[in-house]
Amino acid sequence: MATPLTDQEKRKQISIRGIVGVENVAELKKGFNRHLHFTLVKDRNIATPRDYYFALAHTVRDHLVGRWIRTQQFYYEADPKRVYYLSLEFYMGRTLQNTMINLGLQNACDEAIYQLGLDMEDLEEMEEDAGLGNGGLGRLAGVAPLSCYQYYTVEEADDWLRHGNPWEKARPEYMLPVHFYGRVEETKEGSKWVDTQVVLAMPYDTPIPGYMNNTVNTMRLWSARAPNDFNLRDCKRTSSSPGNILAHIVVPCITFVLFLCNPVLQFFEGKELRLKQEYFVVAATLQDIIRRFKTTKKGTAGRTSFESFPDKVAIQLNDTHPAMAIPELMRIFVDIEKLDWDTAWDLTKRTFAYTNHTVLPEALERWPVELLETLLPRHLQIIYQINQNHLDVIAALFPEDMDKLRRMSLIEEDGCKRVNMAHLCIVGSHAVNGVAEIHSNIIKTDVFRDFSELEPEKFQNKTNGITPRRWLLLCNPGLAELIAEVIGEDYVKELSQLEKLNDFVDDAAFIRDVSKVKQDNKLKFAQFLEKEYKVKINPSSIFDVHVKRIHEYKRQVLNCLHIIAMYNRIKKNPNAPFVPRTMIIGGKAAPGYHMAKMIIKLITSVADVVNNDPVVGDKLKVIFLENYRVSLAEKVIPATDLSEQISTAGTEASGTGNMKFMLNGALTIGTMDGANVEMAEEAGEENLFIFGMRVEDVAAMDKKGYDAMVYYNSIPELKQVMDQIKSGFFSPKNPELFKDLTEMLFKYDRVSFQNAVYPNPKEWTKMVIKNIAATGKFSSDRTITEYATEVWGVEPTDLKIPAPNEPREAIEETARALKKM
């Protein structure tokens, strides 16, 4: 079989990645050598591959700096409304290649590195994925990042900063105090939060370039620092905490370990650390926003009135994690800026908007009143006041409906008193949105029905999107170039133009070329798997891929049952026709989520049996992708034939992985859940493999009652699979290993089973083309435009920033701009 082109060879064919010019290449080589010598203090005799990566990263960053400063200078001069996207996750992936593409430098950099005798792909592999997120919520935030904080995972340290980060710039001059604990003192001037413990928030800025437009925005991360008078004797450690690092007030822990959401929060100390993290982000960010709002060139004294605050500031809350921003802004307005309550509340509501990402009750944050009273006593007072005013309105409208008062209260009083953070977000925001049509309908008609009926105009839908620059141009250059050849290059900025591909569905040459690109990607990924996982797979098999966060509702277990069923079919009749299939599953489990860990264990145990059975051979292979991350997604998604999107209908908010697979020519097998519904509408349901219950069917089953034994006793193949798991067939050394998992399946889970199209490559590829042509709706450009016009009240700004002659003009430009900042 022919060896596929390398990504570097493909890039040289793609004009939309930038033009190779002699001057550009010479300038890049000069910058590379300068940074190798003067920034890293190395020469070619002792430099390591990582040194070469850093030299290239600094060289590319040189071409960002002038644009970055010019962008900020324009904002300062024009004083437009600014949008701040608050999230505890920004799943950015690697930065180098994305930056080269967005600046139009990819081809010139490829040529420069080639002339220097180095391999670009080797250098790109040296970059660590930024450990700033876990799943789709963080990936969504990555399309327009503005504020966050330093992040590490808990269980196995994702120490992505151990070698330093060439993309970030520390801003110690903007370090800010964040307060915890203390007490509230009532004075003639109002409430005062006193006797607090102070932690310092250190900002780190990362430039985020737009695609070929010379605009560079900023992602600001926050890192915790101890003040000079910090007393280590105030710290306490607990042996029951992961890694013995959950400190009572050990400052670095606030941003060293992101303590994930339920079901991880198993003990009070863990909850306290998580709440500290959430408040730390919003407290630092809001101080920063207020400072920037007051600092305006219009008038030497700056702004003193907050009347125009919502006209100049829009804050988007990415799920409930930054919800404490609402009482924090109220505290600033009322306690510090001395605004009256009604004015402060009006400004606050007009400033905030809230995106909901889940309908699962256990994922909606609820903080114990006892914890808030200790950690943030003034904020609890403010939340109580917000709730009282809110309930007064409800009582006036529905004077006899005490149950509605209970359902709509911000304070839940059944058992431990808790603050419902989703309710706080809804009450404190002027707009609330879901992230897919089906999800938005569920939150309006079910999860937040009372609130939607009260203020129907507040609730919207904003279907998620993905960026075609990373998820096609960067990760699948062969397909990107093929598309550009037949419909032109403008689709990169306007993804809806992909619908022109419908004209080529029956074009034999185009069908052949699309199929070849896919096979090249599969061969390359097969080589990667053989190298990294020591498993040789059949590149001609169906690459059946299920990659996402490990969770019961995402139903990796259902996929695993199907794998075992296919294994049994092969064992029963080894000579029967069987389309070879490589099952690839990947994702991460929250550290305290026992069932998710057992799902991973089951998958790997099944893989051990299947992959080592000589009867099965290469008909069926099972791979679990360890440490699944953005850079690994960029490898597997272009190689995928079949994308598993099989969550129980009504549980997945949207999904973005489904869109990435669709754009890269994978067909979807899935339920009518999340964005799958809209994908089926765009591509035609006949071009997806849809199975299972609809939302209304699930609701009817819930009402009727679910009995797993009915299915167990009536489907022999399913009974055999469950018996194998229960008996220890896949865990002979510990037959009881999967007892909890099988009990979950018998008591709670909903199961259903499934392709005859793949053996016909022409028909399969026609469906692929129709799917790619239908992905225009799912561009993040469309999503952000809808947020901008319908939620934030901002229009696109034509910055008209000329590209500086980097890096020669950068120093002069920096000097001029700094005088105005």
mmCIF file of C-alpha atoms in Angstrom, residues 495-809:
data_model
loop_
_atom_site.group_PDB
_atom_site.id
_atom_site.type_symbol
_atom_site.label_atom_id
_atom_site.label_comp_id
_atom_site.label_asym_id
_atom_site.label_seq_id
_atom_site.Cartn_x
_atom_site.Cartn_y
_atom_site.Cartn_z
ATOM 1 C CA LEU A 495 -18.641 27.424 6.109
ATOM 2 C CA SER A 496 -22.147 27.518 4.645
ATOM 3 C CA GLN A 497 -20.480 27.461 1.214
ATOM 4 C CA LEU A 498 -19.863 23.751 1.754
ATOM 5 C CA GLU A 499 -23.389 23.190 0.483
ATOM 6 C CA LYS A 500 -21.872 23.636 -3.009
ATOM 7 C CA LEU A 501 -20.427 20.140 -2.532
ATOM 8 C CA ASN A 502 -23.904 18.738 -3.206
ATOM 9 C CA ASP A 503 -23.190 19.392 -6.881
ATOM 10 C CA PHE A 504 -20.403 16.807 -6.691
ATOM 11 C CA VAL A 505 -22.237 13.961 -4.932
ATOM 12 C CA ASP A 506 -22.399 11.926 -8.153
ATOM 13 C CA ASP A 507 -19.027 13.061 -9.508
ATOM 14 C CA ALA A 508 -16.973 9.851 -9.828
ATOM 15 C CA ALA A 509 -13.610 11.638 -9.653
ATOM 16 C CA PHE A 510 -14.605 13.586 -6.528
ATOM 17 C CA ILE A 511 -15.980 10.445 -4.867
ATOM 18 C CA ARG A 512 -12.689 8.693 -5.573
ATOM 19 C CA ASP A 513 -10.630 11.618 -4.222
ATOM 20 C CA VAL A 514 -12.683 11.908 -1.016
ATOM 21 C CA SER A 515 -12.307 8.176 -0.440
ATOM 22 C CA LYS A 516 -8.541 8.376 -1.004
ATOM 23 C CA VAL A 517 -8.137 11.227 1.494
ATOM 24 C CA LYS A 518 -9.983 9.184 4.101
ATOM 25 C CA GLN A 519 -7.885 6.091 3.425
ATOM 26 C CA ASP A 520 -4.656 8.119 3.680
ATOM 27 C CA ASN A 521 -5.799 9.471 7.056
ATOM 28 C CA LYS A 522 -6.695 5.985 8.250
ATOM 29 C CA LEU A 523 -3.331 4.578 7.213
ATOM 30 C CA LYS A 524 -1.517 7.358 9.019
ATOM 31 C CA PHE A 525 -3.579 6.841 12.188
ATOM 32 C CA ALA A 526 -3.071 3.073 12.002
ATOM 33 C CA GLN A 527 0.686 3.690 11.965
ATOM 34 C CA PHE A 528 0.284 5.964 14.985
ATOM 35 C CA LEU A 529 -1.675 3.287 16.886
ATOM 36 C CA GLU A 530 0.877 0.623 16.076
ATOM 37 C CA LYS A 531 3.668 2.858 17.351
ATOM 38 C CA GLU A 532 1.915 4.139 20.477
ATOM 39 C CA TYR A 533 -0.299 1.178 21.460
ATOM 40 C CA LYS A 534 1.602 -1.760 19.951
ATOM 41 C CA VAL A 535 -1.576 -2.964 18.221
ATOM 42 C CA LYS A 536 -1.577 -3.650 14.502
ATOM 43 C CA ILE A 537 -4.952 -2.869 12.959
ATOM 44 C CA ASN A 538 -6.464 -3.288 9.540
ATOM 45 C CA PRO A 539 -6.591 0.131 7.766
ATOM 46 C CA SER A 540 -9.351 -1.193 5.526
ATOM 47 C CA SER A 541 -11.620 -1.939 8.485
ATOM 48 C CA ILE A 542 -14.365 0.419 9.629
ATOM 49 C CA PHE A 543 -12.849 2.875 12.090
ATOM 50 C CA ASP A 544 -15.738 3.050 14.575
ATOM 51 C CA VAL A 545 -14.920 5.851 17.043
ATOM 52 C CA HIS A 546 -16.499 6.842 20.347
ATOM 53 C CA VAL A 547 -14.498 9.624 21.994
ATOM 54 C CA LYS A 548 -15.909 11.889 24.685
ATOM 55 C CA ARG A 549 -15.992 12.333 28.444
ATOM 56 C CA ILE A 550 -16.684 8.999 30.176
ATOM 57 C CA HIS A 551 -20.163 9.122 31.680
ATOM 58 C CA GLU A 552 -23.108 6.783 32.066
ATOM 59 C CA TYR A 553 -25.432 8.951 29.973
ATOM 60 C CA LYS A 554 -22.907 9.055 27.090
ATOM 61 C CA ARG A 555 -23.289 5.258 27.039
ATOM 62 C CA GLN A 556 -19.822 3.928 26.419
ATOM 63 C CA VAL A 557 -21.212 0.839 28.158
ATOM 64 C CA LEU A 558 -23.764 0.344 25.387
ATOM 65 C CA ASN A 559 -20.930 0.475 22.863
ATOM 66 C CA CYS A 560 -18.974 -2.032 24.927
ATOM 67 C CA LEU A 561 -21.948 -4.425 24.977
ATOM 68 C CA HIS A 562 -22.060 -4.183 21.201
ATOM 69 C CA ILE A 563 -18.339 -4.989 20.994
ATOM 70 C CA ILE A 564 -18.826 -8.113 23.101
ATOM 71 C CA ALA A 565 -21.810 -9.122 20.951
ATOM 72 C CA MET A 566 -19.707 -8.787 17.780
ATOM 73 C CA TYR A 567 -16.944 -10.817 19.433
ATOM 74 C CA ASN A 568 -19.410 -13.568 20.267
ATOM 75 C CA ARG A 569 -20.739 -13.606 16.696
ATOM 76 C CA ILE A 570 -17.241 -14.099 15.324
ATOM 77 C CA LYS A 571 -16.457 -16.840 17.869
ATOM 78 C CA LYS A 572 -19.725 -18.611 17.104
ATOM 79 C CA ASN A 573 -19.157 -18.650 13.352
ATOM 80 C CA PRO A 574 -15.618 -17.566 12.388
ATOM 81 C CA ASN A 575 -16.266 -18.135 8.673
ATOM 82 C CA ALA A 576 -19.425 -16.045 8.471
ATOM 83 C CA PRO A 577 -19.228 -12.754 6.497
ATOM 84 C CA PHE A 578 -18.123 -9.957 8.800
ATOM 85 C CA VAL A 579 -17.068 -6.429 7.863
ATOM 86 C CA PRO A 580 -13.800 -5.862 9.783
ATOM 87 C CA ARG A 581 -14.148 -3.195 12.429
ATOM 88 C CA THR A 582 -11.708 -1.290 14.653
ATOM 89 C CA MET A 583 -13.490 0.000 17.752
ATOM 90 C CA ILE A 584 -11.757 3.092 19.145
ATOM 91 C CA ILE A 585 -12.949 4.549 22.447
ATOM 92 C CA GLY A 586 -11.375 7.442 24.285
ATOM 93 C CA GLY A 587 -12.123 9.935 27.027
ATOM 94 C CA LYS A 588 -11.380 10.914 30.584
ATOM 95 C CA ALA A 589 -13.217 10.075 33.787
ATOM 96 C CA ALA A 590 -13.623 12.493 36.655
ATOM 97 C CA PRO A 591 -11.272 11.382 39.467
ATOM 98 C CA GLY A 592 -14.015 10.569 41.978
ATOM 99 C CA TYR A 593 -16.456 9.059 39.502
ATOM 100 C CA HIS A 594 -16.246 5.342 40.366
ATOM 101 C CA MET A 595 -18.655 4.135 37.695
ATOM 102 C CA ALA A 596 -16.808 5.975 34.935
ATOM 103 C CA LYS A 597 -13.567 4.316 36.012
ATOM 104 C CA MET A 598 -15.256 0.918 35.945
ATOM 105 C CA ILE A 599 -16.475 1.640 32.400
ATOM 106 C CA ILE A 600 -12.879 2.300 31.327
ATOM 107 C CA LYS A 601 -11.761 -0.883 33.088
ATOM 108 C CA LEU A 602 -14.435 -2.902 31.311
ATOM 109 C CA ILE A 603 -13.421 -1.491 27.911
ATOM 110 C CA THR A 604 -9.746 -2.282 28.451
ATOM 111 C CA SER A 605 -10.546 -5.739 29.832
ATOM 112 C CA VAL A 606 -12.664 -6.548 26.800
ATOM 113 C CA ALA A 607 -9.871 -5.221 24.566
ATOM 114 C CA ASP A 608 -7.375 -7.591 26.221
ATOM 115 C CA VAL A 609 -9.565 -10.577 25.354
ATOM 116 C CA VAL A 610 -10.591 -9.519 21.845
ATOM 117 C CA ASN A 611 -7.194 -8.313 20.657
ATOM 118 C CA ASN A 612 -5.422 -11.487 21.768
ATOM 119 C CA ASP A 613 -7.900 -14.026 20.396
ATOM 120 C CA PRO A 614 -6.390 -15.707 17.278
ATOM 121 C CA VAL A 615 -9.849 -16.730 16.071
ATOM 122 C CA VAL A 616 -10.849 -13.072 15.817
ATOM 123 C CA GLY A 617 -7.661 -11.920 14.095
ATOM 124 C CA ASP A 618 -7.995 -8.546 12.407
ATOM 125 C CA LYS A 619 -11.767 -8.792 12.022
ATOM 126 C CA LEU A 620 -12.255 -6.912 15.292
ATOM 127 C CA LYS A 621 -9.874 -4.794 17.326
ATOM 128 C CA VAL A 622 -10.560 -2.646 20.380
ATOM 129 C CA ILE A 623 -8.440 0.384 21.272
ATOM 130 C CA PHE A 624 -8.816 2.647 24.287
ATOM 131 C CA LEU A 625 -7.122 6.014 23.660
ATOM 132 C CA GLU A 626 -5.305 7.052 26.798
ATOM 133 C CA ASN A 627 -5.071 10.717 27.791
ATOM 134 C CA TYR A 628 -7.573 11.796 25.170
ATOM 135 C CA ARG A 629 -7.000 15.481 24.376
ATOM 136 C CA VAL A 630 -7.328 18.014 21.579
ATOM 137 C CA SER A 631 -4.088 17.046 19.814
ATOM 138 C CA LEU A 632 -5.146 13.373 19.826
ATOM 139 C CA ALA A 633 -8.594 14.338 18.532
ATOM 140 C CA GLU A 634 -6.864 16.097 15.644
ATOM 141 C CA LYS A 635 -5.379 12.709 14.681
ATOM 142 C CA VAL A 636 -8.329 10.389 15.144
ATOM 143 C CA ILE A 637 -11.201 12.520 13.805
ATOM 144 C CA PRO A 638 -9.915 12.776 10.192
ATOM 145 C CA ALA A 639 -9.433 8.972 10.165
ATOM 146 C CA THR A 640 -12.891 8.068 11.453
ATOM 147 C CA ASP A 641 -15.499 6.275 9.344
ATOM 148 C CA LEU A 642 -18.271 5.950 11.919
ATOM 149 C CA SER A 643 -18.892 8.439 14.739
ATOM 150 C CA GLU A 644 -20.678 7.121 17.836
ATOM 151 C CA GLN A 645 -23.105 9.712 19.293
ATOM 152 C CA ILE A 646 -25.349 7.414 21.298
ATOM 153 C CA SER A 647 -26.385 9.266 24.465
ATOM 154 C CA THR A 648 -29.851 8.632 25.853
ATOM 155 C CA ALA A 649 -32.239 11.052 24.112
ATOM 156 C CA GLY A 650 -32.751 14.154 26.213
ATOM 157 C CA THR A 651 -29.484 13.971 28.151
ATOM 158 C CA GLU A 652 -26.790 15.420 25.843
ATOM 159 C CA ALA A 653 -26.980 19.218 25.690
ATOM 160 C CA SER A 654 -25.441 19.470 22.240
ATOM 161 C CA GLY A 655 -22.065 17.887 21.638
ATOM 162 C CA THR A 656 -19.380 19.348 19.414
ATOM 163 C CA GLY A 657 -17.451 16.170 18.646
ATOM 164 C CA ASN A 658 -20.371 15.059 16.465
ATOM 165 C CA MET A 659 -19.898 18.200 14.341
ATOM 166 C CA LYS A 660 -16.123 17.706 14.015
ATOM 167 C CA PHE A 661 -16.592 14.125 12.804
ATOM 168 C CA MET A 662 -19.275 15.220 10.350
ATOM 169 C CA LEU A 663 -17.041 17.948 8.884
ATOM 170 C CA ASN A 664 -14.222 15.431 8.428
ATOM 171 C CA GLY A 665 -16.309 12.914 6.534
ATOM 172 C CA ALA A 666 -17.420 10.466 9.238
ATOM 173 C CA LEU A 667 -20.972 9.174 9.226
ATOM 174 C CA THR A 668 -22.905 9.363 12.462
ATOM 175 C CA ILE A 669 -24.561 6.502 14.278
ATOM 176 C CA GLY A 670 -26.581 7.949 17.092
ATOM 177 C CA THR A 671 -29.761 8.827 18.874
ATOM 178 C CA MET A 672 -31.937 11.869 18.277
ATOM 179 C CA ASP A 673 -30.212 13.790 21.032
ATOM 180 C CA GLY A 674 -28.316 17.071 21.271
ATOM 181 C CA ALA A 675 -27.105 18.514 17.985
ATOM 182 C CA ASN A 676 -27.653 15.129 16.282
ATOM 183 C CA VAL A 677 -31.222 16.295 15.684
ATOM 184 C CA GLU A 678 -30.102 19.366 13.752
ATOM 185 C CA MET A 679 -27.419 17.385 11.928
ATOM 186 C CA ALA A 680 -30.129 15.020 10.703
ATOM 187 C CA GLU A 681 -32.228 17.986 9.622
ATOM 188 C CA GLU A 682 -29.328 19.484 7.658
ATOM 189 C CA ALA A 683 -27.991 16.306 6.030
ATOM 190 C CA GLY A 684 -31.205 14.314 5.872
ATOM 191 C CA GLU A 685 -31.948 11.580 8.375
ATOM 192 C CA GLU A 686 -31.310 9.005 5.666
ATOM 193 C CA ASN A 687 -27.636 10.031 5.663
ATOM 194 C CA LEU A 688 -27.159 9.238 9.346
ATOM 195 C CA PHE A 689 -27.716 5.952 11.172
ATOM 196 C CA ILE A 690 -30.359 6.961 13.708
ATOM 197 C CA PHE A 691 -31.615 4.447 16.257
ATOM 198 C CA GLY A 692 -33.225 4.247 19.664
ATOM 199 C CA MET A 693 -35.845 6.186 21.545
ATOM 200 C CA ARG A 694 -36.828 9.821 21.055
ATOM 201 C CA VAL A 695 -37.171 12.178 24.018
ATOM 202 C CA GLU A 696 -40.897 11.533 24.294
ATOM 203 C CA ASP A 697 -40.293 7.769 24.273
ATOM 204 C CA VAL A 698 -37.811 8.052 27.121
ATOM 205 C CA ALA A 699 -40.267 10.174 29.101
ATOM 206 C CA ALA A 700 -43.009 7.599 28.522
ATOM 207 C CA MET A 701 -40.723 4.775 29.675
ATOM 208 C CA ASP A 702 -39.754 6.724 32.777
ATOM 209 C CA LYS A 703 -43.419 7.192 33.575
ATOM 210 C CA LYS A 704 -44.282 3.567 32.876
ATOM 211 C CA GLY A 705 -41.243 2.179 34.657
ATOM 212 C CA TYR A 706 -38.183 0.476 33.236
ATOM 213 C CA ASP A 707 -37.500 -3.232 33.744
ATOM 214 C CA ALA A 708 -34.102 -4.310 32.395
ATOM 215 C CA MET A 709 -34.961 -7.972 32.976
ATOM 216 C CA VAL A 710 -37.532 -7.852 30.173
ATOM 217 C CA TYR A 711 -34.764 -7.148 27.676
ATOM 218 C CA TYR A 712 -32.319 -9.505 29.386
ATOM 219 C CA ASN A 713 -34.727 -12.420 29.159
ATOM 220 C CA SER A 714 -36.013 -11.690 25.644
ATOM 221 C CA ILE A 715 -32.757 -10.985 23.771
ATOM 222 C CA PRO A 716 -30.470 -14.063 23.903
ATOM 223 C CA GLU A 717 -27.473 -12.178 22.541
ATOM 224 C CA LEU A 718 -27.809 -9.521 25.231
ATOM 225 C CA LYS A 719 -28.254 -12.157 27.929
ATOM 226 C CA GLN A 720 -25.038 -13.887 26.841
ATOM 227 C CA VAL A 721 -23.116 -10.568 26.974
ATOM 228 C CA MET A 722 -24.376 -9.705 30.447
ATOM 229 C CA ASP A 723 -23.676 -13.202 31.747
ATOM 230 C CA GLN A 724 -20.101 -13.019 30.470
ATOM 231 C CA ILE A 725 -19.496 -9.737 32.310
ATOM 232 C CA LYS A 726 -21.150 -10.987 35.500
ATOM 233 C CA SER A 727 -19.298 -14.292 35.501
ATOM 234 C CA GLY A 728 -15.854 -12.745 35.241
ATOM 235 C CA PHE A 729 -15.158 -13.845 31.657
ATOM 236 C CA PHE A 730 -13.358 -10.546 31.088
ATOM 237 C CA SER A 731 -11.916 -10.368 34.603
ATOM 238 C CA PRO A 732 -10.928 -13.957 35.529
ATOM 239 C CA LYS A 733 -8.655 -12.874 38.375
ATOM 240 C CA ASN A 734 -11.498 -10.906 39.957
ATOM 241 C CA PRO A 735 -14.901 -12.250 38.837
ATOM 242 C CA GLU A 736 -16.758 -9.692 40.976
ATOM 243 C CA LEU A 737 -14.887 -6.740 39.454
ATOM 244 C CA PHE A 738 -17.813 -5.469 37.375
ATOM 245 C CA LYS A 739 -20.579 -6.196 39.877
ATOM 246 C CA ASP A 740 -21.387 -2.505 40.425
ATOM 247 C CA LEU A 741 -21.530 -1.909 36.701
ATOM 248 C CA THR A 742 -23.841 -4.809 35.924
ATOM 249 C CA GLU A 743 -26.112 -3.836 38.800
ATOM 250 C CA MET A 744 -26.297 -0.341 37.330
ATOM 251 C CA LEU A 745 -27.307 -1.794 33.972
ATOM 252 C CA PHE A 746 -30.002 -3.999 35.465
ATOM 253 C CA LYS A 747 -31.449 -1.289 37.684
ATOM 254 C CA TYR A 748 -31.060 1.994 35.822
ATOM 255 C CA ASP A 749 -29.767 1.775 32.266
ATOM 256 C CA ARG A 750 -31.676 1.798 29.001
ATOM 257 C CA VAL A 751 -30.226 -0.397 26.258
ATOM 258 C CA SER A 752 -30.900 -0.800 22.528
ATOM 259 C CA PHE A 753 -28.786 -2.417 19.734
ATOM 260 C CA GLN A 754 -27.397 -2.146 15.545
ATOM 261 C CA ASN A 755 -24.431 -1.761 8.810
ATOM 262 C CA ALA A 756 -24.749 -2.817 5.493
ATOM 263 C CA VAL A 757 -23.628 0.335 3.671
ATOM 264 C CA TYR A 758 -19.862 0.210 4.294
ATOM 265 C CA PRO A 759 -19.131 -2.682 1.906
ATOM 266 C CA ASN A 760 -20.405 -0.392 -0.878
ATOM 267 C CA PRO A 761 -17.720 2.343 -0.870
ATOM 268 C CA LYS A 762 -19.382 4.460 -3.551
ATOM 269 C CA GLU A 763 -22.694 4.762 -1.682
ATOM 270 C CA TRP A 764 -20.875 5.250 1.619
ATOM 271 C CA THR A 765 -18.780 8.094 0.164
ATOM 272 C CA LYS A 766 -21.875 9.743 -1.325
ATOM 273 C CA MET A 767 -23.321 9.871 2.169
ATOM 274 C CA VAL A 768 -19.998 11.272 3.416
ATOM 275 C CA ILE A 769 -20.104 14.100 0.861
ATOM 276 C CA LYS A 770 -23.700 14.931 1.775
ATOM 277 C CA ASN A 771 -22.708 15.118 5.437
ATOM 278 C CA ILE A 772 -19.724 17.399 4.770
ATOM 279 C CA ALA A 773 -21.932 19.622 2.594
ATOM 280 C CA ALA A 774 -24.417 19.946 5.456
ATOM 281 C CA THR A 775 -21.986 21.128 8.140
ATOM 282 C CA GLY A 776 -22.175 24.835 7.274
ATOM 283 C CA LYS A 777 -24.627 25.527 10.080
ATOM 284 C CA PHE A 778 -22.242 24.162 12.671
ATOM 285 C CA SER A 779 -19.508 26.782 12.342
ATOM 286 C CA SER A 780 -18.526 28.606 15.517
ATOM 287 C CA ASP A 781 -18.505 31.769 13.367
ATOM 288 C CA ARG A 782 -22.288 31.426 13.099
ATOM 289 C CA THR A 783 -22.626 30.676 16.807
ATOM 290 C CA ILE A 784 -20.572 33.678 17.908
ATOM 291 C CA THR A 785 -22.394 35.971 15.470
ATOM 292 C CA GLU A 786 -25.723 34.929 16.996
ATOM 293 C CA TYR A 787 -24.437 35.559 20.517
ATOM 294 C CA ALA A 788 -23.056 38.927 19.436
ATOM 295 C CA THR A 789 -26.220 40.236 17.819
ATOM 296 C CA GLU A 790 -28.907 38.548 19.933
ATOM 297 C CA VAL A 791 -27.351 38.374 23.420
ATOM 298 C CA TRP A 792 -24.426 40.756 23.778
ATOM 299 C CA GLY A 793 -25.745 43.586 21.627
ATOM 300 C CA VAL A 794 -22.525 44.107 19.690
ATOM 301 C CA GLU A 795 -21.843 44.365 15.988
ATOM 302 C CA PRO A 796 -18.755 43.099 14.173
ATOM 303 C CA THR A 797 -15.989 45.684 14.334
ATOM 304 C CA ASP A 798 -13.959 46.387 11.234
ATOM 305 C CA LEU A 799 -10.653 47.112 12.874
ATOM 306 C CA LYS A 800 -8.850 47.756 9.582
ATOM 307 C CA ILE A 801 -5.576 46.992 11.336
ATOM 308 C CA PRO A 802 -2.770 46.747 8.801
ATOM 309 C CA ALA A 803 -0.352 43.910 9.355
ATOM 310 C CA PRO A 804 2.894 45.333 10.719
ATOM 311 C CA ASN A 805 6.140 44.495 8.983
ATOM 312 C CA GLU A 806 6.949 41.933 11.643
ATOM 313 C CA PRO A 807 9.134 41.844 13.556
ATOM 314 C CA ARG A 808 10.986 45.008 12.552
ATOM 315 C CA GLU A 809 8.107 47.388 13.212
#
